XYZ file of N, CA and C in Angstrom:
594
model
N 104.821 99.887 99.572
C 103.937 100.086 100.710
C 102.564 99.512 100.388
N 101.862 98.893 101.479
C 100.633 98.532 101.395
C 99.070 99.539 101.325
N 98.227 99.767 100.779
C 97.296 100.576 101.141
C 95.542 100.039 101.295
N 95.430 100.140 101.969
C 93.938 99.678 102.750
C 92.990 100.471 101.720
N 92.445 100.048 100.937
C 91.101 100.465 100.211
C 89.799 99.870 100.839
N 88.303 99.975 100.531
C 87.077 99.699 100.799
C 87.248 97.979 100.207
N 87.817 97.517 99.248
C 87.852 96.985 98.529
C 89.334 95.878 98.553
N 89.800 95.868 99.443
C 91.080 95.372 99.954
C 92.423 95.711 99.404
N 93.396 95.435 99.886
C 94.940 96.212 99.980
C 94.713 96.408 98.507
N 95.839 97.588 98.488
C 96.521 97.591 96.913
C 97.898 97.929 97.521
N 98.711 97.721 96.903
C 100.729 98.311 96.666
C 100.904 99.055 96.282
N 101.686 99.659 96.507
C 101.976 100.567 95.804
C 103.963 101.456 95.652
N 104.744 101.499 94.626
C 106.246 101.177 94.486
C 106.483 102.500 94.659
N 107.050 103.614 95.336
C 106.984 104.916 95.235
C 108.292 105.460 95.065
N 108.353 105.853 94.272
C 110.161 106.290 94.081
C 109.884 107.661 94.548
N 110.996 108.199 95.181
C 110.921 109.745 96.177
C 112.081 110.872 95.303
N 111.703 111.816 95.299
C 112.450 112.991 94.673
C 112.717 113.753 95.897
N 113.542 114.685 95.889
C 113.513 115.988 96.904
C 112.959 116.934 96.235
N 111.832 117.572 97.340
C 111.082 119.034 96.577
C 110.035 118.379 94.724
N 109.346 117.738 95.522
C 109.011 116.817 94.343
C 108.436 117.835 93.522
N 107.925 118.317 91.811
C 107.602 119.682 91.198
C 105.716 119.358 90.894
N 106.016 117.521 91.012
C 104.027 116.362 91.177
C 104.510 115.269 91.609
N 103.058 114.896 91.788
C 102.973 113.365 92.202
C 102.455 112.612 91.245
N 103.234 111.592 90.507
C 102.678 110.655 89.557
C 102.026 109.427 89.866
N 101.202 109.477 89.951
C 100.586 108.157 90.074
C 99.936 107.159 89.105
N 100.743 106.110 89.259
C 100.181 105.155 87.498
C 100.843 103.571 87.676
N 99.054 103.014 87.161
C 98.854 101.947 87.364
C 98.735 101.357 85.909
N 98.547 99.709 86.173
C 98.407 98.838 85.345
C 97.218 98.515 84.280
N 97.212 97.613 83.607
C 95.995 96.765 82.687
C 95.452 96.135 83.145
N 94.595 95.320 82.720
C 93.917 94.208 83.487
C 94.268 93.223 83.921
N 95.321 92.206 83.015
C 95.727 91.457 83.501
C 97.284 92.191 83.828
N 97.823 93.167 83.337
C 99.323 93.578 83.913
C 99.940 93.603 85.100
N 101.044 93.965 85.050
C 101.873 94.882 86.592
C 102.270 95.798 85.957
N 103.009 96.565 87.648
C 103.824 97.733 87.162
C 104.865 97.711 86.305
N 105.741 96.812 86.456
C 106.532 96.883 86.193
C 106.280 96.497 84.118
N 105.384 97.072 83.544
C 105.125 97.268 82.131
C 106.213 97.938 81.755
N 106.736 97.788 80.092
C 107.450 98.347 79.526
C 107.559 100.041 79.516
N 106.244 100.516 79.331
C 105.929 101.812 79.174
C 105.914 102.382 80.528
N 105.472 101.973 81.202
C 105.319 101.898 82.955
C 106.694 102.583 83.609
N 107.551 101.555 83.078
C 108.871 101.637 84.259
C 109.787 102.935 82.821
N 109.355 103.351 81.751
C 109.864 103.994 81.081
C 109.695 105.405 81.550
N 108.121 105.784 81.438
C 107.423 107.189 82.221
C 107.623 107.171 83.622
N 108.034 106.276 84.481
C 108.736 106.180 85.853
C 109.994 107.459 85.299
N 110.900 106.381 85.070
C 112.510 107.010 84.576
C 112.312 108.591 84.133
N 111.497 108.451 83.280
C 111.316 109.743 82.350
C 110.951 110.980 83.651
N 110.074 110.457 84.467
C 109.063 111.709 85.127
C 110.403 111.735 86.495
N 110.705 111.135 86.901
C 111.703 111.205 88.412
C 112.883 111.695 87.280
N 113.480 112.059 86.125
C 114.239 112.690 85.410
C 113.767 114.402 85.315
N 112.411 114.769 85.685
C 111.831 115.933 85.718
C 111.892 116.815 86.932
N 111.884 115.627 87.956
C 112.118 116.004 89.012
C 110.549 115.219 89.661
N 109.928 114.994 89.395
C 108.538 114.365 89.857
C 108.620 112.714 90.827
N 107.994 112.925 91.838
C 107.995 111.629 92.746
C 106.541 110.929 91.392
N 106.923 109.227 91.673
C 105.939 108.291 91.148
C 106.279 107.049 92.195
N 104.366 106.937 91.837
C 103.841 105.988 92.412
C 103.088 104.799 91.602
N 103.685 103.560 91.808
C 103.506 102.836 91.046
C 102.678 101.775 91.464
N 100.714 101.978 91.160
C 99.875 101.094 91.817
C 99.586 99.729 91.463
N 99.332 98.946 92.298
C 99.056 97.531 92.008
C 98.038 96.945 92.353
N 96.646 97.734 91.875
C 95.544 97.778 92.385
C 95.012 96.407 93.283
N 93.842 96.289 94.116
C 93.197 95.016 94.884
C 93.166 94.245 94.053
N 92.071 94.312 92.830
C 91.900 93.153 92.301
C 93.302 92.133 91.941
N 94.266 92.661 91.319
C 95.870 92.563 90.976
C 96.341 91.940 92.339
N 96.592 92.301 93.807
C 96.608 91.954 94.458
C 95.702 90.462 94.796
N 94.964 90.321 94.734
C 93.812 89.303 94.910
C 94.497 88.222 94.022
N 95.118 88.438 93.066
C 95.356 87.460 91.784
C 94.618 87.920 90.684
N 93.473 87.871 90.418
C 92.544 88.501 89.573
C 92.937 88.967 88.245
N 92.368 88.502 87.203
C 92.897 88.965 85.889
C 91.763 90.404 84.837
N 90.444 90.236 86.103
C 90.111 91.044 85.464
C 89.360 91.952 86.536
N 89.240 93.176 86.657
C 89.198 94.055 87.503
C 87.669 94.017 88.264
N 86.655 93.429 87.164
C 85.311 93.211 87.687
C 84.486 94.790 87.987
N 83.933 94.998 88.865
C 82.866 96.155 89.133
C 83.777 97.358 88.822
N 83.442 98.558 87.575
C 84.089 99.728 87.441
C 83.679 100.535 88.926
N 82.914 100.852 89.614
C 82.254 101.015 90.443
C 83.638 100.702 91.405
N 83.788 99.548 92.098
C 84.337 99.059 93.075
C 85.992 99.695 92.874
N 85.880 99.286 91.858
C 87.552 99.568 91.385
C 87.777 101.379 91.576
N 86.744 102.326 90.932
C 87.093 103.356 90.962
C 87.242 103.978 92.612
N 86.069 103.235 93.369
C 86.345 103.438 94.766
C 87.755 103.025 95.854
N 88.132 101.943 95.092
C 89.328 101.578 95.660
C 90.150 102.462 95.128
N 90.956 102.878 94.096
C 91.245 104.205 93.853
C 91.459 105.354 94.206
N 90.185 105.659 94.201
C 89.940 107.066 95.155
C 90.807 106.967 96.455
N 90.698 106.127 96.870
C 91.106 105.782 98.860
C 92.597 105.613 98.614
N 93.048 105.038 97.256
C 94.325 104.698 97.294
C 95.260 105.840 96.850
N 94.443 106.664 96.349
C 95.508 107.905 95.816
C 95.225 108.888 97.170
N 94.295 108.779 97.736
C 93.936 110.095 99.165
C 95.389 109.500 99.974
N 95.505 108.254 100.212
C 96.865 107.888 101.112
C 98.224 108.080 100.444
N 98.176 108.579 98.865
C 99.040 108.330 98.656
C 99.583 110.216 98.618
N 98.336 111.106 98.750
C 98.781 112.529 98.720
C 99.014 112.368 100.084
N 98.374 112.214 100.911
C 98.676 112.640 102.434
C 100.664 112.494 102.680
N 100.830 111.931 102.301
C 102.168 111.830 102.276
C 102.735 112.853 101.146
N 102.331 113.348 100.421
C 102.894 114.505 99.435
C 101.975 115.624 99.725
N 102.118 116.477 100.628
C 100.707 117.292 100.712
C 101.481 118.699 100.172
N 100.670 119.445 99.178
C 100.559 120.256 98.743
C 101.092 120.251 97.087
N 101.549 118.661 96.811
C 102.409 118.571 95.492
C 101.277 118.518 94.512
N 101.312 118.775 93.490
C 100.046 118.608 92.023
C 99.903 117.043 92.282
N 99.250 116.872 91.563
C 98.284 115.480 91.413
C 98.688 115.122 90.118
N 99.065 114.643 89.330
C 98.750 113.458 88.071
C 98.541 112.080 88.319
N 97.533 111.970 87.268
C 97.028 110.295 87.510
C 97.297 109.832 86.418
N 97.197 108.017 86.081
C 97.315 107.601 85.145
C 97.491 106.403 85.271
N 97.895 105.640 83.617
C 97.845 104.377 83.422
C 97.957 104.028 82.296
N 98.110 102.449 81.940
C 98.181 102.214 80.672
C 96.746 101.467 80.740
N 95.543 101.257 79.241
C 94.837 100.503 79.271
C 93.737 100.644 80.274
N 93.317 99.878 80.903
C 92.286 99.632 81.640
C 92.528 100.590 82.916
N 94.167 100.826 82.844
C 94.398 101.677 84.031
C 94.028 103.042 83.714
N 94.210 103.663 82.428
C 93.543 104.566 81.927
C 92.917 105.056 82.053
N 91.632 103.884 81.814
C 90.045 104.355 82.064
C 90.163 104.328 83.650
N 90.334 104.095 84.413
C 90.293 104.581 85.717
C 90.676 105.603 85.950
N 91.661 106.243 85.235
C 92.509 107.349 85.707
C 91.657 108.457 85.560
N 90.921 108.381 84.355
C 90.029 109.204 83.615
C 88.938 109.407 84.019
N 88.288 108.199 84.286
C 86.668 107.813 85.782
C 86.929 108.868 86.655
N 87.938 109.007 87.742
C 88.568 109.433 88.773
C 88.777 110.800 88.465
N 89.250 111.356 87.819
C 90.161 112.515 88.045
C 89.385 113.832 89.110
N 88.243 114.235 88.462
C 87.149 114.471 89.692
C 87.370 114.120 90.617
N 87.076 112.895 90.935
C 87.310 112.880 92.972
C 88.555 112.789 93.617
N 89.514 112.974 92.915
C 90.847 112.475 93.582
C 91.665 113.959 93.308
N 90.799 114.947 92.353
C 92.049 116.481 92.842
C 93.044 115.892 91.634
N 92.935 115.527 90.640
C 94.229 115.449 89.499
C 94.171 116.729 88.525
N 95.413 117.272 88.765
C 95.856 118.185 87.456
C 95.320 117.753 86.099
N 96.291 116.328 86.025
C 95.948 116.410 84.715
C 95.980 114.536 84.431
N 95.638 113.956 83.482
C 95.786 112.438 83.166
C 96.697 111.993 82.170
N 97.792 110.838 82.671
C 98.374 110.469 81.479
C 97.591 108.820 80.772
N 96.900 108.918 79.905
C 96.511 107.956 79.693
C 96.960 106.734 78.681
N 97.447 106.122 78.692
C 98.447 105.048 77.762
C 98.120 104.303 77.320
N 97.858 103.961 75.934
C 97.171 102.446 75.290
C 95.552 102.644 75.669
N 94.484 103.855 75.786
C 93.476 103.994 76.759
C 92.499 102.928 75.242
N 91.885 101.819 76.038
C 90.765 100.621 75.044
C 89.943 101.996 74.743
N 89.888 102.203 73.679
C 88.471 103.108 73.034
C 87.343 102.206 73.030
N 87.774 100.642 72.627
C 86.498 100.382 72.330
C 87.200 98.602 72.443
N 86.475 97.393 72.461
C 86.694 96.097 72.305
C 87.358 96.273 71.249
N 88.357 94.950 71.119
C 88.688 94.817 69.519
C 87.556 94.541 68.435
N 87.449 95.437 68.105
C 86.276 95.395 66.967
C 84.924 95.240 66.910
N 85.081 96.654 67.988
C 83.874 96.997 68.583
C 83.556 98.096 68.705
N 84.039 98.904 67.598
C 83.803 100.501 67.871
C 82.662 100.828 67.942
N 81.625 99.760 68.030
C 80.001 100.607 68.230
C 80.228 100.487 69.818
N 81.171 100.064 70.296
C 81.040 100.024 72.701
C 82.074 101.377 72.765
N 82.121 102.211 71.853
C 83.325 102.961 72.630
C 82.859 103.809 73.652
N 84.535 104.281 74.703
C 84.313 103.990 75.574
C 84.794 106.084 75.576
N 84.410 106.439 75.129
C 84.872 107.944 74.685
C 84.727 108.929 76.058
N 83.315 108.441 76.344
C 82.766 109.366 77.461
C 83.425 109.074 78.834
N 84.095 108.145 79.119
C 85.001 108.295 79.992
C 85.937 109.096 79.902
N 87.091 108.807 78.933
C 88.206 109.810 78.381
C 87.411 111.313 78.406
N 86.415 111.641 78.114
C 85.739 113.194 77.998
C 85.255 113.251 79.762
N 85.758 112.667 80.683
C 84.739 112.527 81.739
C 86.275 113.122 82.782
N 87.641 113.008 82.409
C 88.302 113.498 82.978
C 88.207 115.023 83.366
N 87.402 116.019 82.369
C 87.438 116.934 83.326
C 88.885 117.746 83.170
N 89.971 117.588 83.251
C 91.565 117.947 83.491
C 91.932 117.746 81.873
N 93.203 118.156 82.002
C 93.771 117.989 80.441
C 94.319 116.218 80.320
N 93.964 115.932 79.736
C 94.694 114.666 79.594
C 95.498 113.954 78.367
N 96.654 113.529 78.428
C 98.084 113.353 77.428
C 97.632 111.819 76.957
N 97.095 111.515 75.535
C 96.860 110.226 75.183
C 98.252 109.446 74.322
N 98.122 108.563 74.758
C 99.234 107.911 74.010
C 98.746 106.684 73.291
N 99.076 106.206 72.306
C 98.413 105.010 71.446
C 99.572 104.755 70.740
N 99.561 103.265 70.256
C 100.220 102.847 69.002
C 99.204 102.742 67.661
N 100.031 103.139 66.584
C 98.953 103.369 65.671
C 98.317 101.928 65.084
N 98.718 100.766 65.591
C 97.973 99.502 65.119
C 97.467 98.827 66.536
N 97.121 99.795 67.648
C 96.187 99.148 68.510
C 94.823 98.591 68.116
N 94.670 97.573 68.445
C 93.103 96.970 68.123
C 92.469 97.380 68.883
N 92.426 98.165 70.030
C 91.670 98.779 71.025
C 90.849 100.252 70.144
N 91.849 100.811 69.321
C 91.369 101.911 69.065
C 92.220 102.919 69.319
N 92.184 104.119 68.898
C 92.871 105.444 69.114
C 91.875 106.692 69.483
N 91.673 107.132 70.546
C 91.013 108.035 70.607
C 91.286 109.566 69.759
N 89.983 110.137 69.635
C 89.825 111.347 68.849
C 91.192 112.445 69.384
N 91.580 113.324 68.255
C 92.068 114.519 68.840
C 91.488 115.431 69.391
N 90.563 115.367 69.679
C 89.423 116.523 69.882
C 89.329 116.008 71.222
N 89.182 114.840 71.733
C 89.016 114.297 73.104
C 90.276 113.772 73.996
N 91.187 114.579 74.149
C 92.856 115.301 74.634
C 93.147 115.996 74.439
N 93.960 116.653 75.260
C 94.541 117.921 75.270
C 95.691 117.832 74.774
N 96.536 116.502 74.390
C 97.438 115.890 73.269
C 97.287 114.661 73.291
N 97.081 114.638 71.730
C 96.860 113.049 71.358
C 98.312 112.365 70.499
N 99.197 111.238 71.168
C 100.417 111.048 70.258
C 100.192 109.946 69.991
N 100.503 109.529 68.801
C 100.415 108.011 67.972
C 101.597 107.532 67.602
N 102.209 106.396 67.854
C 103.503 106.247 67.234
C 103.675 105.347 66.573
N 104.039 105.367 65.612
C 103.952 104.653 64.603
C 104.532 102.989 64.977
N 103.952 102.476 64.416
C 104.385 100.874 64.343
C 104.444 100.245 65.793
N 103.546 101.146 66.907
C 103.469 100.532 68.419
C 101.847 99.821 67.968
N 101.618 98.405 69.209
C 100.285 98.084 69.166
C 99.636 98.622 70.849
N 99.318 97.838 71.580
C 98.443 98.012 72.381
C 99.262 98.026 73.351
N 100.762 97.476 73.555
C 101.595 96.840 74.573
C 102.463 98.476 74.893
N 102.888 99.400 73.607
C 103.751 100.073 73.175
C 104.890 99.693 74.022
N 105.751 98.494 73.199
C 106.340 98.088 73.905
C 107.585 98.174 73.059
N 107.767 98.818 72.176
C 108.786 98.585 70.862
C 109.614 99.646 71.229
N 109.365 100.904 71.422
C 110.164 101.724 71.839
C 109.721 102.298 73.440
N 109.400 101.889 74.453
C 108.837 102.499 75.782
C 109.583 103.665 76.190
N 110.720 104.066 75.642
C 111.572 104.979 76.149
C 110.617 106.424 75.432
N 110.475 106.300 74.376
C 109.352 107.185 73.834
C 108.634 107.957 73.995
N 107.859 106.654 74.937
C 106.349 107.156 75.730
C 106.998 107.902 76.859
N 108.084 107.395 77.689
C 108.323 108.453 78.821
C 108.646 109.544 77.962
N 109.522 109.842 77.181
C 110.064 111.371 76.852
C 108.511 112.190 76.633
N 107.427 111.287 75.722
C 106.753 112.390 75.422
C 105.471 112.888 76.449
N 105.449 111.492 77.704
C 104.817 112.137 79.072
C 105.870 113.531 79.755
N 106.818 113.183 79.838
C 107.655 113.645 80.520
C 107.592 115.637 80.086
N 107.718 115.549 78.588
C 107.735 116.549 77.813
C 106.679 117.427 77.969
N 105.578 117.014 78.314
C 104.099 117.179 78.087
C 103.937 117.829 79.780
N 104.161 116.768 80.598
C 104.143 117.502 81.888
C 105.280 119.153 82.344
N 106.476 118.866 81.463
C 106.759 120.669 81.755
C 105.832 121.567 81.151
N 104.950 121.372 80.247
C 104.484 122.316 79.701
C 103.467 123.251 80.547
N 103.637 124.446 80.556
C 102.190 125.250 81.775
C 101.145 124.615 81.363
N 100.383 124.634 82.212
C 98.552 124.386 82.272
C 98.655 125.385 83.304
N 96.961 125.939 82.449
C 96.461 126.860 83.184
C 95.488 126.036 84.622
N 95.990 127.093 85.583
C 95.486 126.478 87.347
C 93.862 126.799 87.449
């Protein structure tokens, strides 16, 4: 389905559950699609829980665009794109998320968009080799509990344990976690039965 942002269309792939238990919503990298290794894995994994997902393909992505440009613009397109995407699930929990750059959006956002909680995947802490730009105070800016996932030889960085409400590292993944993706869904998947307090 198509969705009208401030900021022009985004897509979005929505696989449907009956009596959905959330709504997943999770987008791409900068230059990525949905259809990422880890992506279409935490798809499988979360509609195995019983959870509807929505799989965004933000404007800029749409546009062609390899790099997302104004955090600003992008988080606003966002916002508009997940409000159309509850109206159609009304009353289901909220999760947001992403791998990478989609991450840090997920995390920007969680505040204005009503998210339970964030799955954040591959989230850039910092440039490659640039840990004096990290990017921490976003990840701390979610607000909600949020599930980090990293490979332990990302050049992006691994965020703190202290800044998630679970932090998983897996061994011998880089930035792509593309070696085992089945993984990353079990341990989103795992993470979302667990209670959080309302």
């Amino acid at each position: 389905m198509e969705i009208p942002t401030p900021h022009g269309p985004a897509s979005a792939e929505v696989d449907e559950v009956r009596d959905p238990r959330l709504l997943l919503v999770l987008t791409h990298g900068s230059s990525g699609g949905v259809d990422a290794p880890d992506l279409l894995a935490v798809r499988e994994a979360v509609l195995g829980i019983g959870g509807a997902v929505a799989r965004v393909l933000q404007p800029f992505r749409m546009r062609g665009a390899r790099a997302p440009g104004s955090a600003a613009k992008q988080d606003e397109a966002w916002i508009a794109l997940v409000a159309a995407l509850r109206e159609r699930h009304p009353g289901v929990p909220l999760v947001q998320g992403g791998r990478s750059n989609g991450a840090r959006v997920a995390c920007r956002t969680a505040p204005e968009t009503g998210a339970e909680a964030v799955v954040a995947l591959a989230f850039p802490l910092h440039p490659p080799g640039r840990p004096e730009r990290s990017r921490v105070d976003e990840l701390r800016r979610a607000g909600v509990p949020v599930l980090a996932v990293s490979g332990e030889r990302d050049p992006f960085g691994i965020p703190d344990e202290k800044d998630a409400a679970r932090l998983v590292v897996l061994p011998g993944e880089g930035h792509e976690l593309r070696k085992d993706p089945a993984r990353v869904g079990e341990e989103v998947a795992r993470w979302l039965l667990e209670p959080r307090p309302r």
